[in-house]
Amino acid sequence: MTADTHTRDSVEGANLSDRPSPTTHPGIAEFVAETAALTKPERVQWVTGSPEEWTELTDALVATGTFTRLNPALKPNSFYAASDPIDVARVEDRTYICSVDEKDCGPTNNWMDPQEMKTLMRGLYDGCMRGRTMYVVPFVMGHLEAEKPMFGVEITDSAYVVVSMLVMARSGTHVLKRIEELEAAGESPQWVPALHSVGMPLEPGQADVAWPCNETKYIVQFPEERAIWSFGSGYGGNALLGKKCYALRIASVMARDEGWLAEHMLILKLTSPQGVVKFIAAAFPSACGKTNLAMLRPTIPGWKVETLGDDIAWMRVGEDGRLWAVNPEYGFFGVAPGTNQKTNPNAMDTIDKGNSVFTNVALTEDGDIWWEGLENTPAKATSWKGEPWTPDSEELSSHPNSRYCTPIKQCDILAAEYDDPRGVPIDAILFGGRRRTTVPLVFEARDWTHGTFLGATLSSETTAAAVGQVGVVRRDPMAMLPFIGYNAGHYFNHWITVGKENDAAKLPKIFYVNWFRRDEDGGFLWPGFGENSRVLKWVVERMEGQADAVETPIGYVPTVDSLDVEGLDMTRDAVEAALAVDAEEWQAELPQIQEWFEKFGDDLPAVLWTELDGLRARLDVP
Ligand code: GTP
Ligand code: SPV
Ligand code: MN
């Protein structure tokens, strides 16, 4: 250690110990003290969640150039941010599940020995917060009043992350108070330590940049310890650690151990014209339509959709044998491009209320935001890269994974049940992906095990939500490929077990959908968005025993007449094409599924092989 850093250490040490510890919780106090000693920040700030603090944080972000305040007449209390172009999406190849035993991580995750990873990362964290503020964000995923609240404490050196966490998760002093109360009552509440740094210390006199980050990135989960270490990125899924890292990767491990499910699913409430209410959960891979379906405005008369969640569902079998779901989040972190008053009016109304952060979209001259697909194309704008942009520009104005971050409470169609810690009983689960061919608009699984097979073999084109090639078909089981915190073979088995140990009649019915099938000219066969209400109607009518279906080798597909296409500008041929099950196309899937299953060796539940054999036989392949 140089004399210089030594001096700074002592100053910082004095700084920290001068203050009374803001928490009586020994574990949290220790996490904060140890992290400060390692990362050596200039100061430590406990995040309260007060409006004054929000103002201070956002003013500071405007001062450093990270934020541009949007025109308050158009988007009150809202901000524009542009990231470093090397930090725009989740980094799956830098994401690790550091289980003690490599076998528990499974063939679909990156693994490193936890001690080795910690040694490596301690090296990166050493002094990484120099010149910065270390923020401590107490948060809870799900309800504070839950029977067993799912607490977390995120330490971060990014004010952008703090502001985003305040939107996306219930955060601040009231959460810390609750942890302390439970602790004092001898309940030892569980909390996940989540450490985040952008990995860009500031030397004395060094000017900051608008989007600090590091070329080296690590997004690491320690499943046995229930701990998260993230380094080098400020982007949503890599940095807002309550979201994918906790509510999916760590929570999926807790769910395995405790007999529940942590899933990459939206939750919606659907009411029919007759007043029949159904709750539907749906798992589609990243940037494949969850937010849009969750907030759908039905085009068919008399039907109503209300939103409960757009990204994550935690589901437990209740005493009544039904599967009850809650959304652990407090905001939406939605894909911007393609969102407009036609495709998703409810999202537009939510962000128009303000209190939102927009990242990597375009900034207009009147201080509003714009992106590809939004109405009122501006004559001039500044692109996400900070360059002048016009409609004639060759480059996109907005990154394809640009996002809005907005409070869920601002959504006009938020269902009242969102605030119920018990959640809602799920009637149907939809799996779906982005496939140009092969997969019909909708079909129904034969039973829970077959539904698990459909989930386990879910395939979709890759999207801009993760760094890497876009448009490549891959298996994305239950839309959880990047989010299963343990061996995916064991995860499939967990799903099978939920079906076995419970009354199948009370569990949700499982369906599979594909809004993205194309015609010969490359156009979408199905109009999508609000028109997807027609598919939801068929799903409800199937559950009520009212809609016809044809039994095909892959499952139950609507008859052309059972799908309500009244008023749709679609020929009967086009509807048939959207629903078609082509035996040859499905035969071509078989070797791919076989290869996918072989990855898991003995860890794949045998019944999934049986399901594959059944499909093969029904497709008349010897
Ligand atoms: P994550 O937040 O990444 O988990 O994604 P998501 O599943 O919530 O995806 P989202 O609803 O934001 O949709 C991603 C993209 O798909 C957007 O550009 C949408 O406009 C587009 N999209 C959504 N639904 C449909 C649909 O029914 N048809 C078509 N063609 N596109 C759709
Ligand atoms: C996803 O990629 O599935 C998202 C966005 O929902 S992020 O939270 O950044 O992972
Ligand atoms: Mn997601």
mmCIF file of C-alpha atoms in Angstrom, residues 86-401:
data_model
loop_
_atom_site.group_PDB
_atom_site.id
_atom_site.type_symbol
_atom_site.label_atom_id
_atom_site.label_comp_id
_atom_site.label_asym_id
_atom_site.label_seq_id
_atom_site.Cartn_x
_atom_site.Cartn_y
_atom_site.Cartn_z
ATOM 1 C CA ILE A 86 -20.151 -0.600 -23.629
ATOM 2 C CA ASP A 87 -22.848 -0.836 -20.940
ATOM 3 C CA VAL A 88 -26.264 -1.223 -22.558
ATOM 4 C CA ALA A 89 -27.636 -4.650 -21.563
ATOM 5 C CA ARG A 90 -27.264 -7.711 -19.374
ATOM 6 C CA VAL A 91 -23.950 -9.492 -19.785
ATOM 7 C CA GLU A 92 -24.746 -13.191 -19.727
ATOM 8 C CA ASP A 93 -21.174 -14.324 -20.381
ATOM 9 C CA ARG A 94 -20.041 -12.311 -17.315
ATOM 10 C CA THR A 95 -22.802 -13.678 -15.055
ATOM 11 C CA TYR A 96 -21.821 -16.436 -12.617
ATOM 12 C CA ILE A 97 -23.502 -18.832 -10.252
ATOM 13 C CA CYS A 98 -20.762 -19.554 -7.723
ATOM 14 C CA SER A 99 -22.187 -22.588 -5.963
ATOM 15 C CA VAL A 100 -19.800 -24.537 -3.736
ATOM 16 C CA ASP A 101 -20.196 -27.599 -5.972
ATOM 17 C CA GLU A 102 -19.961 -26.972 -9.729
ATOM 18 C CA LYS A 103 -22.654 -29.589 -10.347
ATOM 19 C CA ASP A 104 -25.207 -27.378 -8.540
ATOM 20 C CA CYS A 105 -24.633 -24.613 -11.069
ATOM 21 C CA GLY A 106 -25.492 -26.921 -13.961
ATOM 22 C CA PRO A 107 -24.605 -26.806 -17.649
ATOM 23 C CA THR A 108 -26.420 -23.553 -18.478
ATOM 24 C CA ASN A 109 -24.610 -21.168 -16.100
ATOM 25 C CA ASN A 110 -21.045 -19.909 -15.778
ATOM 26 C CA TRP A 111 -19.307 -21.217 -12.677
ATOM 27 C CA MET A 112 -16.258 -20.370 -10.615
ATOM 28 C CA ASP A 113 -15.292 -21.644 -7.176
ATOM 29 C CA PRO A 114 -16.805 -19.163 -4.675
ATOM 30 C CA GLN A 115 -13.557 -18.609 -2.781
ATOM 31 C CA GLU A 116 -11.634 -18.074 -5.996
ATOM 32 C CA MET A 117 -14.281 -15.626 -7.214
ATOM 33 C CA LYS A 118 -14.225 -13.741 -3.925
ATOM 34 C CA THR A 119 -10.460 -13.396 -4.002
ATOM 35 C CA LEU A 120 -10.612 -12.145 -7.572
ATOM 36 C CA MET A 121 -13.430 -9.709 -6.865
ATOM 37 C CA ARG A 122 -11.952 -8.422 -3.605
ATOM 38 C CA GLY A 123 -9.040 -7.359 -5.766
ATOM 39 C CA LEU A 124 -11.411 -5.439 -8.016
ATOM 40 C CA TYR A 125 -13.406 -3.956 -5.111
ATOM 41 C CA ASP A 126 -10.286 -2.812 -3.232
ATOM 42 C CA GLY A 127 -10.503 0.981 -3.340
ATOM 43 C CA CYS A 128 -13.076 0.895 -6.146
ATOM 44 C CA MET A 129 -15.289 3.544 -4.493
ATOM 45 C CA ARG A 130 -12.482 6.083 -3.952
ATOM 46 C CA GLY A 131 -13.764 9.608 -4.434
ATOM 47 C CA ARG A 132 -17.369 8.425 -4.517
ATOM 48 C CA THR A 133 -20.310 8.145 -2.162
ATOM 49 C CA MET A 134 -21.192 4.661 -0.999
ATOM 50 C CA TYR A 135 -24.979 4.436 -0.772
ATOM 51 C CA VAL A 136 -26.728 1.876 1.422
ATOM 52 C CA VAL A 137 -30.183 0.969 0.126
ATOM 53 C CA PRO A 138 -32.347 -1.176 2.421
ATOM 54 C CA PHE A 139 -35.090 -2.752 0.308
ATOM 55 C CA VAL A 140 -37.725 -5.446 0.311
ATOM 56 C CA MET A 141 -38.820 -7.502 -2.682
ATOM 57 C CA GLY A 142 -42.525 -8.151 -2.311
ATOM 58 C CA HIS A 143 -44.621 -6.829 0.522
ATOM 59 C CA LEU A 144 -43.212 -5.415 3.716
ATOM 60 C CA GLU A 145 -46.205 -7.086 5.414
ATOM 61 C CA ALA A 146 -45.459 -10.508 3.874
ATOM 62 C CA GLU A 147 -45.399 -13.414 6.287
ATOM 63 C CA LYS A 148 -41.665 -13.737 5.639
ATOM 64 C CA PRO A 149 -40.536 -10.467 4.027
ATOM 65 C CA MET A 150 -37.749 -10.844 1.482
ATOM 66 C CA PHE A 151 -35.307 -8.159 2.548
ATOM 67 C CA GLY A 152 -32.126 -6.992 0.914
ATOM 68 C CA VAL A 153 -29.486 -4.340 1.395
ATOM 69 C CA GLU A 154 -27.857 -3.032 -1.747
ATOM 70 C CA ILE A 155 -24.616 -1.142 -1.391
ATOM 71 C CA THR A 156 -23.787 0.871 -4.501
ATOM 72 C CA ASP A 157 -21.548 3.733 -5.573
ATOM 73 C CA SER A 158 -24.001 4.851 -8.258
ATOM 74 C CA ALA A 159 -26.660 7.512 -7.600
ATOM 75 C CA TYR A 160 -28.322 6.381 -10.862
ATOM 76 C CA VAL A 161 -28.735 2.941 -9.319
ATOM 77 C CA VAL A 162 -30.144 4.433 -6.100
ATOM 78 C CA VAL A 163 -32.751 6.473 -7.987
ATOM 79 C CA SER A 164 -33.683 3.429 -10.082
ATOM 80 C CA MET A 165 -33.908 1.198 -6.983
ATOM 81 C CA LEU A 166 -36.243 3.739 -5.358
ATOM 82 C CA VAL A 167 -38.568 3.266 -8.344
ATOM 83 C CA MET A 168 -38.191 -0.494 -8.810
ATOM 84 C CA ALA A 169 -38.229 -1.809 -5.226
ATOM 85 C CA ARG A 170 -39.779 -0.733 -1.934
ATOM 86 C CA SER A 171 -36.672 0.923 -0.466
ATOM 87 C CA GLY A 172 -35.545 3.176 2.364
ATOM 88 C CA THR A 173 -35.709 3.801 6.093
ATOM 89 C CA HIS A 174 -39.133 2.214 6.612
ATOM 90 C CA VAL A 175 -37.706 -1.075 5.357
ATOM 91 C CA LEU A 176 -34.670 -0.865 7.643
ATOM 92 C CA LYS A 177 -36.986 -0.109 10.586
ATOM 93 C CA ARG A 178 -38.999 -3.244 9.844
ATOM 94 C CA ILE A 179 -35.862 -5.401 9.686
ATOM 95 C CA GLU A 180 -34.735 -3.975 13.026
ATOM 96 C CA GLU A 181 -38.157 -4.514 14.618
ATOM 97 C CA LEU A 182 -38.276 -8.148 13.533
ATOM 98 C CA GLU A 183 -34.695 -8.660 14.694
ATOM 99 C CA ALA A 184 -35.532 -7.112 18.074
ATOM 100 C CA ALA A 185 -38.499 -9.482 18.310
ATOM 101 C CA GLY A 186 -36.069 -12.382 17.858
ATOM 102 C CA GLU A 187 -37.336 -13.359 14.417
ATOM 103 C CA SER A 188 -34.007 -13.170 12.515
ATOM 104 C CA PRO A 189 -35.494 -11.833 9.268
ATOM 105 C CA GLN A 190 -33.664 -12.975 6.152
ATOM 106 C CA TRP A 191 -31.870 -10.326 4.142
ATOM 107 C CA VAL A 192 -29.654 -10.609 1.089
ATOM 108 C CA PRO A 193 -26.432 -8.596 1.037
ATOM 109 C CA ALA A 194 -26.037 -7.173 -2.463
ATOM 110 C CA LEU A 195 -22.854 -5.334 -3.331
ATOM 111 C CA HIS A 196 -22.596 -3.204 -6.444
ATOM 112 C CA SER A 197 -19.890 -0.953 -7.819
ATOM 113 C CA VAL A 198 -19.552 0.661 -11.205
ATOM 114 C CA GLY A 199 -15.831 0.007 -10.779
ATOM 115 C CA MET A 200 -14.524 3.476 -11.558
ATOM 116 C CA PRO A 201 -12.783 5.111 -8.599
ATOM 117 C CA LEU A 202 -11.945 8.804 -8.844
ATOM 118 C CA GLU A 203 -8.463 9.982 -7.986
ATOM 119 C CA PRO A 204 -8.194 13.385 -6.300
ATOM 120 C CA GLY A 205 -8.993 16.058 -8.882
ATOM 121 C CA GLN A 206 -10.180 13.532 -11.467
ATOM 122 C CA ALA A 207 -13.366 14.628 -13.224
ATOM 123 C CA ASP A 208 -16.228 12.155 -13.270
ATOM 124 C CA VAL A 209 -17.899 10.956 -16.467
ATOM 125 C CA ALA A 210 -21.642 10.879 -17.148
ATOM 126 C CA TRP A 211 -21.786 7.077 -17.066
ATOM 127 C CA PRO A 212 -18.997 5.534 -15.009
ATOM 128 C CA CYS A 213 -18.438 1.825 -15.600
ATOM 129 C CA ASN A 214 -15.615 -0.641 -16.166
ATOM 130 C CA GLU A 215 -14.697 -2.787 -19.167
ATOM 131 C CA THR A 216 -14.350 -5.666 -16.708
ATOM 132 C CA LYS A 217 -17.727 -6.837 -15.491
ATOM 133 C CA TYR A 218 -18.819 -9.534 -13.069
ATOM 134 C CA ILE A 219 -22.409 -10.290 -12.073
ATOM 135 C CA VAL A 220 -22.067 -12.929 -9.395
ATOM 136 C CA GLN A 221 -24.510 -14.899 -7.283
ATOM 137 C CA PHE A 222 -23.420 -17.010 -4.289
ATOM 138 C CA PRO A 223 -26.477 -19.271 -3.946
ATOM 139 C CA GLU A 224 -25.618 -21.008 -0.662
ATOM 140 C CA GLU A 225 -24.799 -17.704 1.044
ATOM 141 C CA ARG A 226 -27.693 -15.910 -0.662
ATOM 142 C CA ALA A 227 -25.310 -13.097 -1.569
ATOM 143 C CA ILE A 228 -24.769 -10.972 -4.690
ATOM 144 C CA TRP A 229 -21.595 -9.246 -5.887
ATOM 145 C CA SER A 230 -21.764 -7.084 -8.999
ATOM 146 C CA PHE A 231 -18.946 -5.073 -10.548
ATOM 147 C CA GLY A 232 -18.384 -2.871 -13.566
ATOM 148 C CA SER A 233 -21.859 -2.160 -14.969
ATOM 149 C CA GLY A 234 -24.563 0.417 -14.246
ATOM 150 C CA TYR A 235 -27.189 -1.224 -16.488
ATOM 151 C CA GLY A 236 -30.533 -2.350 -14.969
ATOM 152 C CA GLY A 237 -30.337 -6.117 -14.789
ATOM 153 C CA ASN A 238 -26.636 -5.998 -13.867
ATOM 154 C CA ALA A 239 -26.917 -3.264 -11.234
ATOM 155 C CA LEU A 240 -30.437 -3.080 -9.736
ATOM 156 C CA LEU A 241 -29.669 -6.148 -7.685
ATOM 157 C CA GLY A 242 -33.172 -6.683 -6.272
ATOM 158 C CA LYS A 243 -34.412 -7.556 -9.737
ATOM 159 C CA LYS A 244 -32.806 -10.397 -11.716
ATOM 160 C CA CYS A 245 -29.988 -11.207 -9.255
ATOM 161 C CA TYR A 246 -32.188 -11.493 -6.145
ATOM 162 C CA ALA A 247 -35.815 -11.919 -7.241
ATOM 163 C CA LEU A 248 -34.887 -14.554 -9.847
ATOM 164 C CA ARG A 249 -31.413 -16.084 -9.393
ATOM 165 C CA ILE A 250 -31.174 -16.132 -5.581
ATOM 166 C CA ALA A 251 -34.956 -16.485 -5.100
ATOM 167 C CA SER A 252 -35.086 -19.484 -7.452
ATOM 168 C CA VAL A 253 -32.665 -21.259 -5.103
ATOM 169 C CA MET A 254 -34.757 -20.307 -2.055
ATOM 170 C CA ALA A 255 -37.843 -21.486 -3.967
ATOM 171 C CA ARG A 256 -36.230 -24.849 -4.739
ATOM 172 C CA ASP A 257 -35.332 -25.319 -1.068
ATOM 173 C CA GLU A 258 -38.718 -24.160 0.234
ATOM 174 C CA GLY A 259 -41.081 -25.621 -2.385
ATOM 175 C CA TRP A 260 -42.244 -22.548 -4.321
ATOM 176 C CA LEU A 261 -41.489 -20.957 -7.724
ATOM 177 C CA ALA A 262 -39.591 -17.757 -8.640
ATOM 178 C CA GLU A 263 -40.334 -17.083 -12.298
ATOM 179 C CA HIS A 264 -39.725 -14.614 -15.137
ATOM 180 C CA MET A 265 -43.459 -14.005 -15.558
ATOM 181 C CA LEU A 266 -45.988 -11.234 -15.892
ATOM 182 C CA ILE A 267 -49.221 -11.429 -13.889
ATOM 183 C CA LEU A 268 -52.535 -10.102 -15.201
ATOM 184 C CA LYS A 269 -56.174 -10.082 -14.163
ATOM 185 C CA LEU A 270 -58.671 -10.753 -16.928
ATOM 186 C CA THR A 271 -62.389 -10.079 -16.596
ATOM 187 C CA SER A 272 -64.836 -11.391 -19.199
ATOM 188 C CA PRO A 273 -67.987 -9.546 -20.306
ATOM 189 C CA GLN A 274 -69.908 -11.938 -18.017
ATOM 190 C CA GLY A 275 -67.745 -10.856 -15.081
ATOM 191 C CA VAL A 276 -65.722 -14.076 -14.884
ATOM 192 C CA VAL A 277 -62.287 -13.251 -13.421
ATOM 193 C CA LYS A 278 -59.133 -15.191 -14.304
ATOM 194 C CA PHE A 279 -55.558 -14.561 -13.245
ATOM 195 C CA ILE A 280 -52.923 -15.371 -15.838
ATOM 196 C CA ALA A 281 -49.139 -15.588 -15.536
ATOM 197 C CA ALA A 282 -46.941 -15.664 -18.618
ATOM 198 C CA ALA A 283 -43.270 -16.398 -19.172
ATOM 199 C CA PHE A 284 -41.732 -14.942 -22.344
ATOM 200 C CA PRO A 285 -37.981 -14.364 -22.698
ATOM 201 C CA SER A 286 -36.488 -10.884 -22.328
ATOM 202 C CA ALA A 287 -37.943 -8.372 -24.804
ATOM 203 C CA CYS A 288 -40.560 -10.877 -26.020
ATOM 204 C CA GLY A 289 -43.750 -9.195 -24.885
ATOM 205 C CA LYS A 290 -44.420 -9.580 -21.133
ATOM 206 C CA THR A 291 -44.863 -5.855 -20.414
ATOM 207 C CA ASN A 292 -47.114 -5.469 -23.445
ATOM 208 C CA LEU A 293 -49.355 -8.404 -22.538
ATOM 209 C CA ALA A 294 -49.467 -7.402 -18.860
ATOM 210 C CA MET A 295 -50.891 -3.981 -19.787
ATOM 211 C CA LEU A 296 -52.927 -5.042 -22.789
ATOM 212 C CA ARG A 297 -55.964 -3.008 -23.819
ATOM 213 C CA PRO A 298 -58.373 -5.606 -25.247
ATOM 214 C CA THR A 299 -59.772 -4.953 -28.710
ATOM 215 C CA ILE A 300 -62.734 -7.287 -28.144
ATOM 216 C CA PRO A 301 -65.768 -5.687 -26.525
ATOM 217 C CA GLY A 302 -66.469 -6.163 -22.841
ATOM 218 C CA TRP A 303 -63.149 -7.705 -21.865
ATOM 219 C CA LYS A 304 -60.936 -6.018 -19.274
ATOM 220 C CA VAL A 305 -57.266 -6.482 -18.379
ATOM 221 C CA GLU A 306 -55.669 -5.192 -15.192
ATOM 222 C CA THR A 307 -51.963 -5.455 -14.417
ATOM 223 C CA LEU A 308 -50.270 -7.036 -11.416
ATOM 224 C CA GLY A 309 -46.724 -7.364 -12.711
ATOM 225 C CA ASP A 310 -44.727 -7.292 -15.934
ATOM 226 C CA ASP A 311 -41.523 -9.245 -15.237
ATOM 227 C CA ILE A 312 -41.321 -11.393 -12.103
ATOM 228 C CA ALA A 313 -43.762 -13.672 -10.296
ATOM 229 C CA TRP A 314 -43.227 -15.508 -7.015
ATOM 230 C CA MET A 315 -45.710 -18.350 -6.744
ATOM 231 C CA ARG A 316 -46.604 -20.653 -3.839
ATOM 232 C CA VAL A 317 -49.181 -23.369 -3.535
ATOM 233 C CA GLY A 318 -51.703 -22.136 -0.969
ATOM 234 C CA GLU A 319 -53.689 -24.101 1.591
ATOM 235 C CA ASP A 320 -56.476 -24.308 -0.983
ATOM 236 C CA GLY A 321 -54.126 -26.150 -3.356
ATOM 237 C CA ARG A 322 -54.043 -23.272 -5.841
ATOM 238 C CA LEU A 323 -50.890 -21.515 -7.048
ATOM 239 C CA TRP A 324 -50.803 -17.977 -5.607
ATOM 240 C CA ALA A 325 -48.623 -15.313 -7.238
ATOM 241 C CA VAL A 326 -47.181 -11.976 -6.142
ATOM 242 C CA ASN A 327 -45.115 -9.460 -8.059
ATOM 243 C CA PRO A 328 -42.083 -8.631 -5.893
ATOM 244 C CA GLU A 329 -41.364 -5.395 -7.780
ATOM 245 C CA TYR A 330 -42.507 -1.801 -7.324
ATOM 246 C CA GLY A 331 -41.893 -0.381 -10.820
ATOM 247 C CA PHE A 332 -41.627 -1.234 -14.496
ATOM 248 C CA PHE A 333 -38.265 -1.395 -16.276
ATOM 249 C CA GLY A 334 -39.704 -1.652 -19.766
ATOM 250 C CA VAL A 335 -38.339 -1.867 -23.308
ATOM 251 C CA ALA A 336 -38.877 1.581 -24.900
ATOM 252 C CA PRO A 337 -38.713 0.956 -28.689
ATOM 253 C CA GLY A 338 -42.023 -0.155 -30.117
ATOM 254 C CA THR A 339 -43.984 1.306 -27.189
ATOM 255 C CA ASN A 340 -46.632 3.818 -28.309
ATOM 256 C CA GLN A 341 -50.271 4.841 -27.830
ATOM 257 C CA LYS A 342 -51.418 2.029 -30.123
ATOM 258 C CA THR A 343 -49.234 -0.861 -28.958
ATOM 259 C CA ASN A 344 -49.207 -0.047 -25.242
ATOM 260 C CA PRO A 345 -51.338 2.956 -24.274
ATOM 261 C CA ASN A 346 -51.263 1.989 -20.591
ATOM 262 C CA ALA A 347 -47.460 2.142 -20.488
ATOM 263 C CA MET A 348 -47.543 5.534 -22.242
ATOM 264 C CA ASP A 349 -50.050 6.872 -19.697
ATOM 265 C CA THR A 350 -47.884 5.532 -16.862
ATOM 266 C CA ILE A 351 -44.705 7.284 -18.015
ATOM 267 C CA ASP A 352 -46.555 10.485 -18.938
ATOM 268 C CA LYS A 353 -47.319 10.955 -15.247
ATOM 269 C CA GLY A 354 -43.599 11.563 -14.701
ATOM 270 C CA ASN A 355 -41.250 10.388 -11.915
ATOM 271 C CA SER A 356 -39.466 8.250 -14.491
ATOM 272 C CA VAL A 357 -35.972 7.620 -15.807
ATOM 273 C CA PHE A 358 -35.347 6.974 -19.507
ATOM 274 C CA THR A 359 -32.067 5.373 -20.501
ATOM 275 C CA ASN A 360 -30.546 5.208 -24.007
ATOM 276 C CA VAL A 361 -33.525 6.738 -25.816
ATOM 277 C CA ALA A 362 -33.336 9.942 -27.900
ATOM 278 C CA LEU A 363 -33.722 13.447 -26.467
ATOM 279 C CA THR A 364 -35.848 15.955 -28.396
ATOM 280 C CA GLU A 365 -35.314 19.708 -28.661
ATOM 281 C CA ASP A 366 -38.322 20.457 -26.467
ATOM 282 C CA GLY A 367 -36.883 18.329 -23.663
ATOM 283 C CA ASP A 368 -38.944 15.211 -24.277
ATOM 284 C CA ILE A 369 -37.866 11.687 -25.164
ATOM 285 C CA TRP A 370 -38.394 9.734 -28.361
ATOM 286 C CA TRP A 371 -37.657 6.250 -29.684
ATOM 287 C CA GLU A 372 -38.287 4.146 -32.761
ATOM 288 C CA GLY A 373 -41.974 3.321 -32.998
ATOM 289 C CA LEU A 374 -43.191 6.276 -30.917
ATOM 290 C CA GLU A 375 -45.643 8.733 -32.520
ATOM 291 C CA ASN A 376 -44.693 12.296 -33.549
ATOM 292 C CA THR A 377 -41.266 11.609 -35.035
ATOM 293 C CA PRO A 378 -39.181 14.705 -34.294
ATOM 294 C CA ALA A 379 -37.447 16.536 -37.151
ATOM 295 C CA LYS A 380 -34.321 16.673 -34.996
ATOM 296 C CA ALA A 381 -33.142 14.950 -31.857
ATOM 297 C CA THR A 382 -30.030 13.898 -29.977
ATOM 298 C CA SER A 383 -29.435 10.170 -30.267
ATOM 299 C CA TRP A 384 -28.593 7.926 -27.323
ATOM 300 C CA LYS A 385 -24.981 8.241 -28.453
ATOM 301 C CA GLY A 386 -25.186 12.044 -28.022
ATOM 302 C CA GLU A 387 -25.092 12.661 -31.757
ATOM 303 C CA PRO A 388 -27.434 14.832 -33.850
ATOM 304 C CA TRP A 389 -30.214 12.671 -35.241
ATOM 305 C CA THR A 390 -32.874 13.240 -37.941
ATOM 306 C CA PRO A 391 -35.396 10.835 -39.496
ATOM 307 C CA ASP A 392 -32.909 10.487 -42.399
ATOM 308 C CA SER A 393 -30.101 9.278 -40.141
ATOM 309 C CA GLU A 394 -28.803 5.803 -40.856
ATOM 310 C CA GLU A 395 -28.342 4.964 -37.198
ATOM 311 C CA LEU A 396 -31.156 4.353 -34.747
ATOM 312 C CA SER A 397 -32.035 7.225 -32.424
ATOM 313 C CA SER A 398 -32.378 4.836 -29.483
ATOM 314 C CA HIS A 399 -30.611 1.677 -28.456
ATOM 315 C CA PRO A 400 -32.864 -1.363 -29.152
ATOM 316 C CA ASN A 401 -32.627 -2.172 -25.425
#
